[in-house]
PDB file of C-alpha atoms in Angstrom:
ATOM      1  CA  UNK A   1       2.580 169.800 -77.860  1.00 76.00           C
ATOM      2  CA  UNK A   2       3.147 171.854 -80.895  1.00 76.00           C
ATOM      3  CA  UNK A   3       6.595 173.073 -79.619  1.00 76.00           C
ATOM      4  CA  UNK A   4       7.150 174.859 -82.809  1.00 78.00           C
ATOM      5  CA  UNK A   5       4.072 176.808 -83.159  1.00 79.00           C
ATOM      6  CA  UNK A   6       1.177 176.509 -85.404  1.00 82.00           C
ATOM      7  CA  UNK A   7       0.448 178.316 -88.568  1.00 83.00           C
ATOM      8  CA  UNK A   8      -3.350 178.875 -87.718  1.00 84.00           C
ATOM      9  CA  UNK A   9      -3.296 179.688 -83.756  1.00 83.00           C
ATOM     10  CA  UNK A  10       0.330 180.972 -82.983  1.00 83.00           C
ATOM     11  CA  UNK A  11       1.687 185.141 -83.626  1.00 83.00           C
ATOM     12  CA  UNK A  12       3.955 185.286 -86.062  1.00 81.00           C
ATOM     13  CA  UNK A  13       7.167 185.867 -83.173  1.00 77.00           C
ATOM     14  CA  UNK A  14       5.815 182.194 -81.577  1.00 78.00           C
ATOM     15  CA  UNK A  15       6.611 180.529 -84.768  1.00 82.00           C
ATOM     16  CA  UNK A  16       9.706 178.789 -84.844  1.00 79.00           C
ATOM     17  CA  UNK A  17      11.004 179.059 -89.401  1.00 79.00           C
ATOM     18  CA  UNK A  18      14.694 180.167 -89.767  1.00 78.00           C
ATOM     19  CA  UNK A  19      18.157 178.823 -88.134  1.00 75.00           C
ATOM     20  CA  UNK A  20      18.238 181.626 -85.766  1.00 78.00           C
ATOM     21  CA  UNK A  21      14.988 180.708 -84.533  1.00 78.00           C
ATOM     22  CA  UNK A  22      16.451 177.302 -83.706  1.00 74.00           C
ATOM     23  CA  UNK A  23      19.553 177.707 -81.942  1.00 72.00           C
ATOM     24  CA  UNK A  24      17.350 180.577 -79.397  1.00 78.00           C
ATOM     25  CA  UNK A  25      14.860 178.036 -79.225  1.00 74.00           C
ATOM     26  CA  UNK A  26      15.519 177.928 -74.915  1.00 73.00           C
ATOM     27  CA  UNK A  27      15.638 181.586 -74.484  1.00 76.00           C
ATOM     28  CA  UNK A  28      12.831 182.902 -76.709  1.00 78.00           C
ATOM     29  CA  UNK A  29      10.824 180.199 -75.664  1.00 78.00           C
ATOM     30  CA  UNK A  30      12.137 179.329 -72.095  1.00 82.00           C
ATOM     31  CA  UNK A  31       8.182 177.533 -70.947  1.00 83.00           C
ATOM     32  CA  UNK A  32       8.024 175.335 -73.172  1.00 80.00           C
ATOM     33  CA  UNK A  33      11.705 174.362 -73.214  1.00 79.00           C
ATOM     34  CA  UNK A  34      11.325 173.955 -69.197  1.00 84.00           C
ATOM     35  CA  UNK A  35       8.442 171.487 -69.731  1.00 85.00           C
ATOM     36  CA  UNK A  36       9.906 169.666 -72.322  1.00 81.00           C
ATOM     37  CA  UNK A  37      12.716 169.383 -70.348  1.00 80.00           C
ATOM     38  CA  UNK A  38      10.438 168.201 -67.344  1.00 83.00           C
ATOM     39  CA  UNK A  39       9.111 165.683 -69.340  1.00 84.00           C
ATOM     40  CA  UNK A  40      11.520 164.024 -70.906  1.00 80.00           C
ATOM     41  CA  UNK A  41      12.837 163.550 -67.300  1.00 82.00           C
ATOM     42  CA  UNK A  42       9.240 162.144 -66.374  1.00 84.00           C
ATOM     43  CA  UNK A  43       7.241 161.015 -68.665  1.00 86.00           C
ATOM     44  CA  UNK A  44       7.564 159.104 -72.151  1.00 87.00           C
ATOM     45  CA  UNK A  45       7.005 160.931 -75.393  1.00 86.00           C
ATOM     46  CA  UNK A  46       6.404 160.195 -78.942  1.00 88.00           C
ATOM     47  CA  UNK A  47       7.788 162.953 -81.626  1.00 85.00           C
ATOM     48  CA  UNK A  48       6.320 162.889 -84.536  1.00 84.00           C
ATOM     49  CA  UNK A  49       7.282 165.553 -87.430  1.00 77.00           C
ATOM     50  CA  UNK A  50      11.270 165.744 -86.429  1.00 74.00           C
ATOM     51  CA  UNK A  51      13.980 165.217 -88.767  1.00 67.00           C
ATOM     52  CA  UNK A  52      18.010 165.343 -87.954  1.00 62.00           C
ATOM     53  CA  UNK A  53      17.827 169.144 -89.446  1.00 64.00           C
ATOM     54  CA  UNK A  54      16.086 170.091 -86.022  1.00 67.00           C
ATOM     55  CA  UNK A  55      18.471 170.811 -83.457  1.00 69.00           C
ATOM     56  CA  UNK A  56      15.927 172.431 -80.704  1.00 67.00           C
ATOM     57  CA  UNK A  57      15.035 168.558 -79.591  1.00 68.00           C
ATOM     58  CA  UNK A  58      18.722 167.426 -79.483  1.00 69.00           C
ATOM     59  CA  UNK A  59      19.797 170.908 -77.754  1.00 72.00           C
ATOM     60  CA  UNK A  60      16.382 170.038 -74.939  1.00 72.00           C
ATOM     61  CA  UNK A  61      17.406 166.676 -74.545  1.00 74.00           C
ATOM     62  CA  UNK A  62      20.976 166.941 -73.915  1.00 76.00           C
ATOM     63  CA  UNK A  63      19.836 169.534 -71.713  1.00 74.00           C
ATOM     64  CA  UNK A  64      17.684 166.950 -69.660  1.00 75.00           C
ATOM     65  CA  UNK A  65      20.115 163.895 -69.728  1.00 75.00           C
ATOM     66  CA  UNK A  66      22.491 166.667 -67.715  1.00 77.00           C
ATOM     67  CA  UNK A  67      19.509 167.746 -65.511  1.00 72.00           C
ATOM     68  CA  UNK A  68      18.555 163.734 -64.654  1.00 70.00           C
ATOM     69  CA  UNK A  69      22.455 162.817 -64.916  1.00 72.00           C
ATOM     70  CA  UNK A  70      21.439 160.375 -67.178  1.00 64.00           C
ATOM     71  CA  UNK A  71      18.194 158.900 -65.984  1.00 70.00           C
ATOM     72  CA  UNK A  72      15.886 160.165 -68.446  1.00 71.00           C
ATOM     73  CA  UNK A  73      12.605 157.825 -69.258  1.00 81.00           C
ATOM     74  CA  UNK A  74      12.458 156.046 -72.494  1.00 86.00           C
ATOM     75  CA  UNK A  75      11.328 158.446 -75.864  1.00 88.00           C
ATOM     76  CA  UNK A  76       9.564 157.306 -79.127  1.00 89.00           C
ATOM     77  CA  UNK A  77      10.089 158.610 -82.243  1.00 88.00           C
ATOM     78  CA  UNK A  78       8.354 158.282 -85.843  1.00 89.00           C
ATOM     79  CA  UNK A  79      10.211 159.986 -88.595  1.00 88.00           C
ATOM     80  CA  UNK A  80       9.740 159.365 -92.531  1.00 88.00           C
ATOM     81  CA  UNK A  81      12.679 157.374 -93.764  1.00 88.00           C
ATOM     82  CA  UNK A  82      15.105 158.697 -96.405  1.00 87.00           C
ATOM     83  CA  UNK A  83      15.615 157.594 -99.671  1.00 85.00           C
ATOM     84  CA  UNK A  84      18.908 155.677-100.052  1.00 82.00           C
ATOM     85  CA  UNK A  85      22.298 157.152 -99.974  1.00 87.00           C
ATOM     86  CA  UNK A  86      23.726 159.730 -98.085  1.00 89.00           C
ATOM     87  CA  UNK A  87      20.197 161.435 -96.814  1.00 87.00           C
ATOM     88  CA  UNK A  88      19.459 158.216 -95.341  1.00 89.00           C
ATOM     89  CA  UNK A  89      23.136 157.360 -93.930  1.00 90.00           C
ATOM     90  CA  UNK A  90      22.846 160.895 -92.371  1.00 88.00           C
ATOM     91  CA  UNK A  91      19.825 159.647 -91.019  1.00 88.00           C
ATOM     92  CA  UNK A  92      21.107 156.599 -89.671  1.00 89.00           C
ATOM     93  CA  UNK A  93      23.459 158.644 -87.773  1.00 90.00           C
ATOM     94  CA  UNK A  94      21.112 160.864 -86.516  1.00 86.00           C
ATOM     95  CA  UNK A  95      18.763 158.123 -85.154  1.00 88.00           C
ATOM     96  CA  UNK A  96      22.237 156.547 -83.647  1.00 88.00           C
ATOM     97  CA  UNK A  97      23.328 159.076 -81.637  1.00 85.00           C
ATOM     98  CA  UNK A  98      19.068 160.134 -80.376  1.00 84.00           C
ATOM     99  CA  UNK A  99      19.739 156.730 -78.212  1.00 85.00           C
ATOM    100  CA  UNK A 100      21.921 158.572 -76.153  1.00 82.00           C
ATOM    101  CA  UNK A 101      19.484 160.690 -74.931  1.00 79.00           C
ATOM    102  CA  UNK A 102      16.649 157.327 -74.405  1.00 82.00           C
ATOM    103  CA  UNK A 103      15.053 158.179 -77.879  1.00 85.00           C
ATOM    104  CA  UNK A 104      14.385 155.217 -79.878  1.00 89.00           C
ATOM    105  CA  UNK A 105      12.916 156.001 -83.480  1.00 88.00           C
ATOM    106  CA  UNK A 106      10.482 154.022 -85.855  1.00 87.00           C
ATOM    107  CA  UNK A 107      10.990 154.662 -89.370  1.00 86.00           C
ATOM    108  CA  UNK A 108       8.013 154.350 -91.846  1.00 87.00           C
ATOM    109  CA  UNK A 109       7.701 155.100 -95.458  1.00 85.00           C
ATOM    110  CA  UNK A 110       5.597 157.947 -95.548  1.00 83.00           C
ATOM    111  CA  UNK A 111       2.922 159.955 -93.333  1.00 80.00           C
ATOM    112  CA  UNK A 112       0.079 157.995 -93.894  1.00 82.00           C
ATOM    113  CA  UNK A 113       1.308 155.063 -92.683  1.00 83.00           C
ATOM    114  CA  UNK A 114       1.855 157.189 -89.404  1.00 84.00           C
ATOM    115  CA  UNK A 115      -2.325 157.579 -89.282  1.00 83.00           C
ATOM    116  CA  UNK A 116      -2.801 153.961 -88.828  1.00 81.00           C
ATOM    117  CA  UNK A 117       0.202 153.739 -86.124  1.00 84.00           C
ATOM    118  CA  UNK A 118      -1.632 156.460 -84.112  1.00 85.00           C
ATOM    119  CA  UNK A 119      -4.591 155.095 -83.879  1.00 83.00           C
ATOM    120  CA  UNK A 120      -3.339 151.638 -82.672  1.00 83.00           C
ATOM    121  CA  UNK A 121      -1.524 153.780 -79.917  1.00 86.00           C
ATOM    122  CA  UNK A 122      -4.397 155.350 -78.984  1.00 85.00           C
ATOM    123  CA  UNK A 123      -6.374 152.396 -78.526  1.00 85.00           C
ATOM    124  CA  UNK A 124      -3.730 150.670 -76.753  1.00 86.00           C
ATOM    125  CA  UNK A 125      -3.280 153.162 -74.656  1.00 88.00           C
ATOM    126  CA  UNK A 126      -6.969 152.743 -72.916  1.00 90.00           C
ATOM    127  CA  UNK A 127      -5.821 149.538 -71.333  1.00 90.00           C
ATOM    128  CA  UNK A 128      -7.615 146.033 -71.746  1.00 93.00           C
ATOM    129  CA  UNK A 129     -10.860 147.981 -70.323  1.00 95.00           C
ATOM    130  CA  UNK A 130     -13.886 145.889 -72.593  1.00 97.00           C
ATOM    131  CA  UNK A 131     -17.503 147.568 -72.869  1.00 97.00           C
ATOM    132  CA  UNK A 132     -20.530 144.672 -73.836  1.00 96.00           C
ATOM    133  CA  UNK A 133     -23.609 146.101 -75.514  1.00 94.00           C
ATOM    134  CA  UNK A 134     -26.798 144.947 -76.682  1.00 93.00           C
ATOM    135  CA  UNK A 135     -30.848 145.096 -75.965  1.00 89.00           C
ATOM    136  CA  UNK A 136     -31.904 146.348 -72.397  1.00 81.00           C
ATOM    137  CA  UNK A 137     -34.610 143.441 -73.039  1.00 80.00           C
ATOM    138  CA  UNK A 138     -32.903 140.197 -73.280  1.00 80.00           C
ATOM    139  CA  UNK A 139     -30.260 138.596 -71.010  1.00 77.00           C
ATOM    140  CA  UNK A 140     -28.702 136.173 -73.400  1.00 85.00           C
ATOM    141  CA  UNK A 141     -26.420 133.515 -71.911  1.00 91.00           C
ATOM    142  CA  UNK A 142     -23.528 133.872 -73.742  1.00 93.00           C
ATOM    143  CA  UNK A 143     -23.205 137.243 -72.026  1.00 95.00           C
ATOM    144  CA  UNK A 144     -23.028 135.450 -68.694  1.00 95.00           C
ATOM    145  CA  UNK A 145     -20.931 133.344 -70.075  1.00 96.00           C
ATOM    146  CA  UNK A 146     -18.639 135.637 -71.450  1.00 96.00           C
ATOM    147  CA  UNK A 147     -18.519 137.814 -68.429  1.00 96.00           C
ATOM    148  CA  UNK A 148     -17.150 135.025 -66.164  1.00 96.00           C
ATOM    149  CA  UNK A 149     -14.837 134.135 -68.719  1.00 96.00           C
ATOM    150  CA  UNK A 150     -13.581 138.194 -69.201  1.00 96.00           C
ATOM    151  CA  UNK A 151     -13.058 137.724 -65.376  1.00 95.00           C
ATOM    152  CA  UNK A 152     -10.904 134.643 -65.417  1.00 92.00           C
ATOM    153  CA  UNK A 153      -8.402 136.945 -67.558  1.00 88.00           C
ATOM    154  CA  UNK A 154      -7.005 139.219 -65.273  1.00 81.00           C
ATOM    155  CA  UNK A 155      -5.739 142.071 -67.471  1.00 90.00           C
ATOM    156  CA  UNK A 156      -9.228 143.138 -68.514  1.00 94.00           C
ATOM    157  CA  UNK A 157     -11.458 145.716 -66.980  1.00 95.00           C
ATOM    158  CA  UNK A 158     -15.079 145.985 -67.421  1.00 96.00           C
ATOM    159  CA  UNK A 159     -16.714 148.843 -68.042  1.00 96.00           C
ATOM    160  CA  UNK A 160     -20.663 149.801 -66.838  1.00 94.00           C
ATOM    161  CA  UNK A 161     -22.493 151.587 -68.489  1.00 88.00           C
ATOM    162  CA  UNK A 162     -25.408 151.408 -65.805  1.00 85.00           C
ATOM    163  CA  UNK A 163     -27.255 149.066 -68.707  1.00 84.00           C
ATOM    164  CA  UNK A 164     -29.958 146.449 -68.442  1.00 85.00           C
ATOM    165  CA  UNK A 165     -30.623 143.478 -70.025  1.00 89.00           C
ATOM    166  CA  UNK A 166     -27.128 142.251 -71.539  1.00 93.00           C
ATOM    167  CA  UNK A 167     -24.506 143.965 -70.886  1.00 92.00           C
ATOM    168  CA  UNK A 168     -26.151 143.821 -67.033  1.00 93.00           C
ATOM    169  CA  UNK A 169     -25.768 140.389 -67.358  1.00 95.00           C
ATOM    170  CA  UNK A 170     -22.261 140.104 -68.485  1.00 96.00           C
ATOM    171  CA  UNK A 171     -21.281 142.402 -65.544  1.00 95.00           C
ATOM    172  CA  UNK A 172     -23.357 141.028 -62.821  1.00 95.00           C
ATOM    173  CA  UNK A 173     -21.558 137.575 -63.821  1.00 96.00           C
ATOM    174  CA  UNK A 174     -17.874 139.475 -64.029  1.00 96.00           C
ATOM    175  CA  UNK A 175     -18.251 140.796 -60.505  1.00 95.00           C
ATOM    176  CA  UNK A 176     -19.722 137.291 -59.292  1.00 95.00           C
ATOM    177  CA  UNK A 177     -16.438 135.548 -61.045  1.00 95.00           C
ATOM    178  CA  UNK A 178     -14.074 138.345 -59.711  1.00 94.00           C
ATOM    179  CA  UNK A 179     -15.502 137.620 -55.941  1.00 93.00           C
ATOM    180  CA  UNK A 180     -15.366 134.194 -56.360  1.00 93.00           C
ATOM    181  CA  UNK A 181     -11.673 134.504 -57.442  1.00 89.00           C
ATOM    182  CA  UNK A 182     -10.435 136.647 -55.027  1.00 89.00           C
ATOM    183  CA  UNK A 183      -9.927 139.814 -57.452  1.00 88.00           C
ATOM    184  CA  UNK A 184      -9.559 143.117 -56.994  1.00 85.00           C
ATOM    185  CA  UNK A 185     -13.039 144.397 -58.048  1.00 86.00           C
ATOM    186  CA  UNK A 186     -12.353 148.067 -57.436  1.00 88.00           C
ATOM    187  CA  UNK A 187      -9.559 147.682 -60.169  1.00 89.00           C
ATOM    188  CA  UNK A 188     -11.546 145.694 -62.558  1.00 93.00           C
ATOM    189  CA  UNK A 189     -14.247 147.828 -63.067  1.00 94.00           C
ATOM    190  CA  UNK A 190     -15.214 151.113 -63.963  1.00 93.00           C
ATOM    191  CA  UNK A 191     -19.017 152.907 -64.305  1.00 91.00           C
ATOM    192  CA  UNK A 192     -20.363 155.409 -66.452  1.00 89.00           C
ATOM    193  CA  UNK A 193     -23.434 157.529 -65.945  1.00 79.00           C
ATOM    194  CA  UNK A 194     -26.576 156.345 -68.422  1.00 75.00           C
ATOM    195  CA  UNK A 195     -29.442 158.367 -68.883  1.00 67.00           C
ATOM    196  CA  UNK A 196     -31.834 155.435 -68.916  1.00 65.00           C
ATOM    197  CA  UNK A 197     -30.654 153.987 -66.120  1.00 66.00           C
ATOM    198  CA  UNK A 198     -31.965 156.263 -63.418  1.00 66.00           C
ATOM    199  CA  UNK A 199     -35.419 155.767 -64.488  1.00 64.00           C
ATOM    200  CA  UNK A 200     -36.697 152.441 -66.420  1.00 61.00           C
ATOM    201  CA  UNK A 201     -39.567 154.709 -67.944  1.00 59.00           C
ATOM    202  CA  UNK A 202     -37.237 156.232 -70.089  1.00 56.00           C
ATOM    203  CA  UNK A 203     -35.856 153.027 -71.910  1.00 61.00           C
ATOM    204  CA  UNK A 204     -37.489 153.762 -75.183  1.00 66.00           C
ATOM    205  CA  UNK A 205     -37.801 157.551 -75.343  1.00 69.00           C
ATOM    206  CA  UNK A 206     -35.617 158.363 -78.280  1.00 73.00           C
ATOM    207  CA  UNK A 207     -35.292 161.892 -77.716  1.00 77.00           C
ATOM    208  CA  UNK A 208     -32.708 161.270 -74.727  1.00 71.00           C
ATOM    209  CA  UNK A 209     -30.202 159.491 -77.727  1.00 76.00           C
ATOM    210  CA  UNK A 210     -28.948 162.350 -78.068  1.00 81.00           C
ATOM    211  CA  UNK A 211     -28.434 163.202 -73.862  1.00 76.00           C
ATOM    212  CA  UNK A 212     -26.668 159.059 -74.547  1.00 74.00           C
ATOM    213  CA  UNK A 213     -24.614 160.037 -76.560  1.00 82.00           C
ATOM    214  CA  UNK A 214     -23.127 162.519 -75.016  1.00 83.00           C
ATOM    215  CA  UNK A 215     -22.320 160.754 -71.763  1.00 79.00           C
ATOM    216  CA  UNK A 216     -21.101 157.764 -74.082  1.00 84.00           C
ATOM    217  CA  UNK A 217     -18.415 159.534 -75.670  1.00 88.00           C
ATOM    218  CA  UNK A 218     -16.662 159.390 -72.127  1.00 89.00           C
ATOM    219  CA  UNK A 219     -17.208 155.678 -71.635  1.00 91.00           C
ATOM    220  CA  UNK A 220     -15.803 154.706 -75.480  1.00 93.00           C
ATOM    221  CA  UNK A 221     -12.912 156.897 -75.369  1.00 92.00           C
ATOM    222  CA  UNK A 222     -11.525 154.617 -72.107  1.00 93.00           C
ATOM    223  CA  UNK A 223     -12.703 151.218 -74.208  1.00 95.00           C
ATOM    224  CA  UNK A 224     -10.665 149.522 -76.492  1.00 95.00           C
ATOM    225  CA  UNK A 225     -13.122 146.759 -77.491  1.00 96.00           C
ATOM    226  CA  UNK A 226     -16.987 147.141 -77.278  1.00 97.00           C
ATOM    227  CA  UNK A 227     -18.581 143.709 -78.054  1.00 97.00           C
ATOM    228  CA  UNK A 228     -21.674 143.867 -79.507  1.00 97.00           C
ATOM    229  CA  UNK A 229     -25.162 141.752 -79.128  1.00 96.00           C
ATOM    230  CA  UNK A 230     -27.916 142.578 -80.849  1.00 94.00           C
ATOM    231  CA  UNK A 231     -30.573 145.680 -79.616  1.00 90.00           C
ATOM    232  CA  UNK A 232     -32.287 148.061 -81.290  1.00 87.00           C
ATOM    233  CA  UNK A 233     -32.419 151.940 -80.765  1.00 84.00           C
ATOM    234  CA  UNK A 234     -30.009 152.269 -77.659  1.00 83.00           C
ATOM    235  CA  UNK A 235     -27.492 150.148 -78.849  1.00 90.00           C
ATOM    236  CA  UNK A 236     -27.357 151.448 -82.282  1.00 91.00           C
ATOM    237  CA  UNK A 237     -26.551 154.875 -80.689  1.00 89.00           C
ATOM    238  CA  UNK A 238     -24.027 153.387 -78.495  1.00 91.00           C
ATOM    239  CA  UNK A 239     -22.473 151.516 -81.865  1.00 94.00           C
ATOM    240  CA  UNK A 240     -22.496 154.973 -83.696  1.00 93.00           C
ATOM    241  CA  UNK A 241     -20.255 156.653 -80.971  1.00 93.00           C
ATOM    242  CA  UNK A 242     -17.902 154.273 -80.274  1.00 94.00           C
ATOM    243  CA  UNK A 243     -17.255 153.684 -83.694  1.00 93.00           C
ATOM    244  CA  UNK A 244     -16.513 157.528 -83.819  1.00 91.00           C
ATOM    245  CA  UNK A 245     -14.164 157.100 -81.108  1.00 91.00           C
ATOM    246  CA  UNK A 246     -11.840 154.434 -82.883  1.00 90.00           C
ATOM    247  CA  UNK A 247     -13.040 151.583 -80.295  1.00 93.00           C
ATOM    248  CA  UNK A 248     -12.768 147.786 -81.864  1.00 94.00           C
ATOM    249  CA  UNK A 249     -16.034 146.215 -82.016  1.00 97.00           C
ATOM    250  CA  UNK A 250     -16.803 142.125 -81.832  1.00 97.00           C
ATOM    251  CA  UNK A 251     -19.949 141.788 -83.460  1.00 97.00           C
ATOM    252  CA  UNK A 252     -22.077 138.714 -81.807  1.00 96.00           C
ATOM    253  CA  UNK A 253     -24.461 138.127 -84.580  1.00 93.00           C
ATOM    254  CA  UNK A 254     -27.978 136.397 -83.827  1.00 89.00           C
ATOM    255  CA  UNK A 255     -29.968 137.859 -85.796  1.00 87.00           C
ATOM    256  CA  UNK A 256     -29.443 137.968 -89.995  1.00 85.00           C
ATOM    257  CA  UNK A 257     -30.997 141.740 -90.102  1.00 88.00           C
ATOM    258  CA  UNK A 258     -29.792 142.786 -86.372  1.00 92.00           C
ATOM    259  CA  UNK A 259     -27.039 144.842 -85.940  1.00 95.00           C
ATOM    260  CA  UNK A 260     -24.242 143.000 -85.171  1.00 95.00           C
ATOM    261  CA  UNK A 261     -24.991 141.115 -88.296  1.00 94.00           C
ATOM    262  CA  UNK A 262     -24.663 144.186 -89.849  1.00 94.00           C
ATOM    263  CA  UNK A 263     -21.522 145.250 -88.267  1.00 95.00           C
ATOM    264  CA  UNK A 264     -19.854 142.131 -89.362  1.00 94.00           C
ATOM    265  CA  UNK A 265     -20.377 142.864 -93.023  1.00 93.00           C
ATOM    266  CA  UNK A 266     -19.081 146.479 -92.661  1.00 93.00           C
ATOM    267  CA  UNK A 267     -15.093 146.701 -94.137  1.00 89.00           C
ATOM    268  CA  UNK A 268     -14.224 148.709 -91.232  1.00 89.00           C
ATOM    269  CA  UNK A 269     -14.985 146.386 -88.551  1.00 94.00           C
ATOM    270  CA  UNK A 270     -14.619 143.429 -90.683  1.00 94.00           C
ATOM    271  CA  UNK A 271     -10.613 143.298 -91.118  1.00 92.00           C
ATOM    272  CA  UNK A 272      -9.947 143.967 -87.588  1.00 92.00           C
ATOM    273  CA  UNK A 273     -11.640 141.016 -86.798  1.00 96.00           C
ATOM    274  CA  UNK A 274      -9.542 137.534 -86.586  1.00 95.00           C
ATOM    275  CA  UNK A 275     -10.892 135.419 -89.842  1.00 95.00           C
ATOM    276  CA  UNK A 276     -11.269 132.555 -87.579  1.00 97.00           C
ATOM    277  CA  UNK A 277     -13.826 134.262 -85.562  1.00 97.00           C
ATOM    278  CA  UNK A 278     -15.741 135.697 -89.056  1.00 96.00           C
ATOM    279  CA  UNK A 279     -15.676 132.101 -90.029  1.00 96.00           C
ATOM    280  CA  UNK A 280     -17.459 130.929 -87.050  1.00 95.00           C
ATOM    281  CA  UNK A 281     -20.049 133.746 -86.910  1.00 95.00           C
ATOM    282  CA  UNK A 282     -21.180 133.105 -90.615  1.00 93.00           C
ATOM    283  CA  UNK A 283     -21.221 129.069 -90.255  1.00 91.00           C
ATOM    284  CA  UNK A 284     -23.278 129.150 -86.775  1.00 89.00           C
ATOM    285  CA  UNK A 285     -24.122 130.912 -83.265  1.00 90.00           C
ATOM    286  CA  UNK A 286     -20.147 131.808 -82.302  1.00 94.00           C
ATOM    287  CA  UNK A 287     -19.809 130.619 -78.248  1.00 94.00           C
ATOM    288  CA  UNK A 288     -18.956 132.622 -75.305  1.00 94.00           C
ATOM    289  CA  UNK A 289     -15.723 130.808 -75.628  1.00 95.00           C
ATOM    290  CA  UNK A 290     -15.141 132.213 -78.966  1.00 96.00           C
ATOM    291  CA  UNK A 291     -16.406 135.699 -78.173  1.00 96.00           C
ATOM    292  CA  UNK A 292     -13.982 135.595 -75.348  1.00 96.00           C
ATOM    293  CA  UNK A 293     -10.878 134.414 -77.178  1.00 96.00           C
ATOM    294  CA  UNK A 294     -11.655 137.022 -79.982  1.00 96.00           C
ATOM    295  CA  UNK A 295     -11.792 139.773 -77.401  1.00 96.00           C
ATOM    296  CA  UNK A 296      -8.199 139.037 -75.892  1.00 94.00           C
ATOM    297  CA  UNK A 297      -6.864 138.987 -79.738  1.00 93.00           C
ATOM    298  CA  UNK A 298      -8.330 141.920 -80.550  1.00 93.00           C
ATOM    299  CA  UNK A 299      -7.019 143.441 -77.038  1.00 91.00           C
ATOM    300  CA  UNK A 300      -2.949 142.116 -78.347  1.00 82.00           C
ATOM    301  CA  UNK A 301      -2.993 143.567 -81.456  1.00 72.00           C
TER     302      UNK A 301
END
């Protein structure tokens, strides 16, 4: 919510510039300042872009502490931090008094480190929900094995993809740990409509990819990690979008020119991976065990 207007979508009168602008900020713009008020009541925000020079946030949350008579949810701020002296004890200040109103603030040193923030958030905020990839053909057992283990931890939740092959076989042995357990399958695991998997004709017809694709983009925007076996055209697609959508891959090398070989020399997937786990994977065949432990890591950070 862009409560002060954008330059390249908002009329001129919707964009909030001088003082004036600021102090009418709850009469000239009374919808937004009722839903801001609404949700700092409800919900939790993150404001990003705010320094102590803004008033219409102060003037919306007072304004909502009154409403709530005090219980207001918990707020998140990110704001650049000032250089030393009496900018930054201002700032202090500022930050001080925001607690009043549930608004705790993170400082950072500039803007880009706020990139890097946002996209932890935004993986985070998917939940421990874990996709596993790999060929339709094979059925390796370290994705059986891995699947009973992902059950055994009780946080995650599998996603299906309506695959064969591996990542069928880490779910069928997920929901056969989860019964044995006693655990809520219906909260454990969530499906996702696959092109291929209506009809087992279709497995190697490339021109559906891009009919994949499309449907994927739903699944890797709820997954946080996708691990990764080795496959060839479908699972190179799947690869391409999640890595679009910011997910965390485990690569589970087996091959020296498969995929997740490849992925595991790539910078970007490389230093979110624990070393340990790199280590392993370049000195031998890594272990469900390991696969497993590198998952819930890579789901804490």
């Amino acid at each position: 919510m862009k409560v002060h207007g954008c330059i390249d979508r908002s009329p001129p009168n919707e964009i909030i510039v001088t003082k004036g602008d600021y102090e009418d900020f709850s009469y000239t713009r009374p919808a937004i300042a009722q839903r801001l008020r609404h949700d700092l009541i409800h919900r939790s925000l993150l404001f990003i872009g705010y320094s102590y020079r803004d008033p219409s946030i102060a003037t919306v949350a007072a304004e909502a502490r009154r409403l709530g008579q005090g219980n207001i949810r918990e707020h998140f701020m990110i704001v650049v931090r000032e250089a030393d002296g009496e900018e930054r004890e201002r700032q202090l200040l500022w930050l001080s008094d925001l607690r009043r109103f549930g608004i705790r603030a993170a400082s950072v040193t500039n803007h880009h480190v706020t990139q890097s923030v946002l996209e932890r958030l935004a993986r985070a905020s998917r939940g421990s929900c874990v996709y596993v990839t790999g060929s339709h053909m094979s059925s390796p057992d370290r994705a059986r094995e891995l699947g009973k283990l992902l059950a055994e931890k009780l946080h995650v939740v599998l996603l299906d993809g309506q695959s064969e092959g591996t990542g069928r076989e880490a779910l069928n042995a997920f929901g056969a740990a989860c019964i044995d357990n006693r655990s809520d399958l219906i909260g454990r695991l969530r499906y996702f409509a696959n092109p291929y998997g209506f009809d087992p004709s279709l497995s190697n017809d490339a021109s559906k990819l891009p009919v994949l694709k499309d449907l994927r983009s739903h699944l890797f925007r709820a997954a946080q990690v996708v691990v990764v076996f080795d496959g060839r055209m479908g699972t190179e697609a799947e690869v391409e979008v999640a890595c679009e959508m910011g997910c965390l891959l485990v690569p589970v090398p087996e091959e020296s020119d498969g995929i997740a070989s490849r992925l595991l020399r790539m910078d970007g997937v490389r230093e979110r991976l624990p070393p340990w786990y790199i280590d392993a994977c370049e000195r031998r065949v890594v272990t469900g065990n390991e696969i497993a432990a590198c998952v819930e890591q890579c789901l804490e950070k």
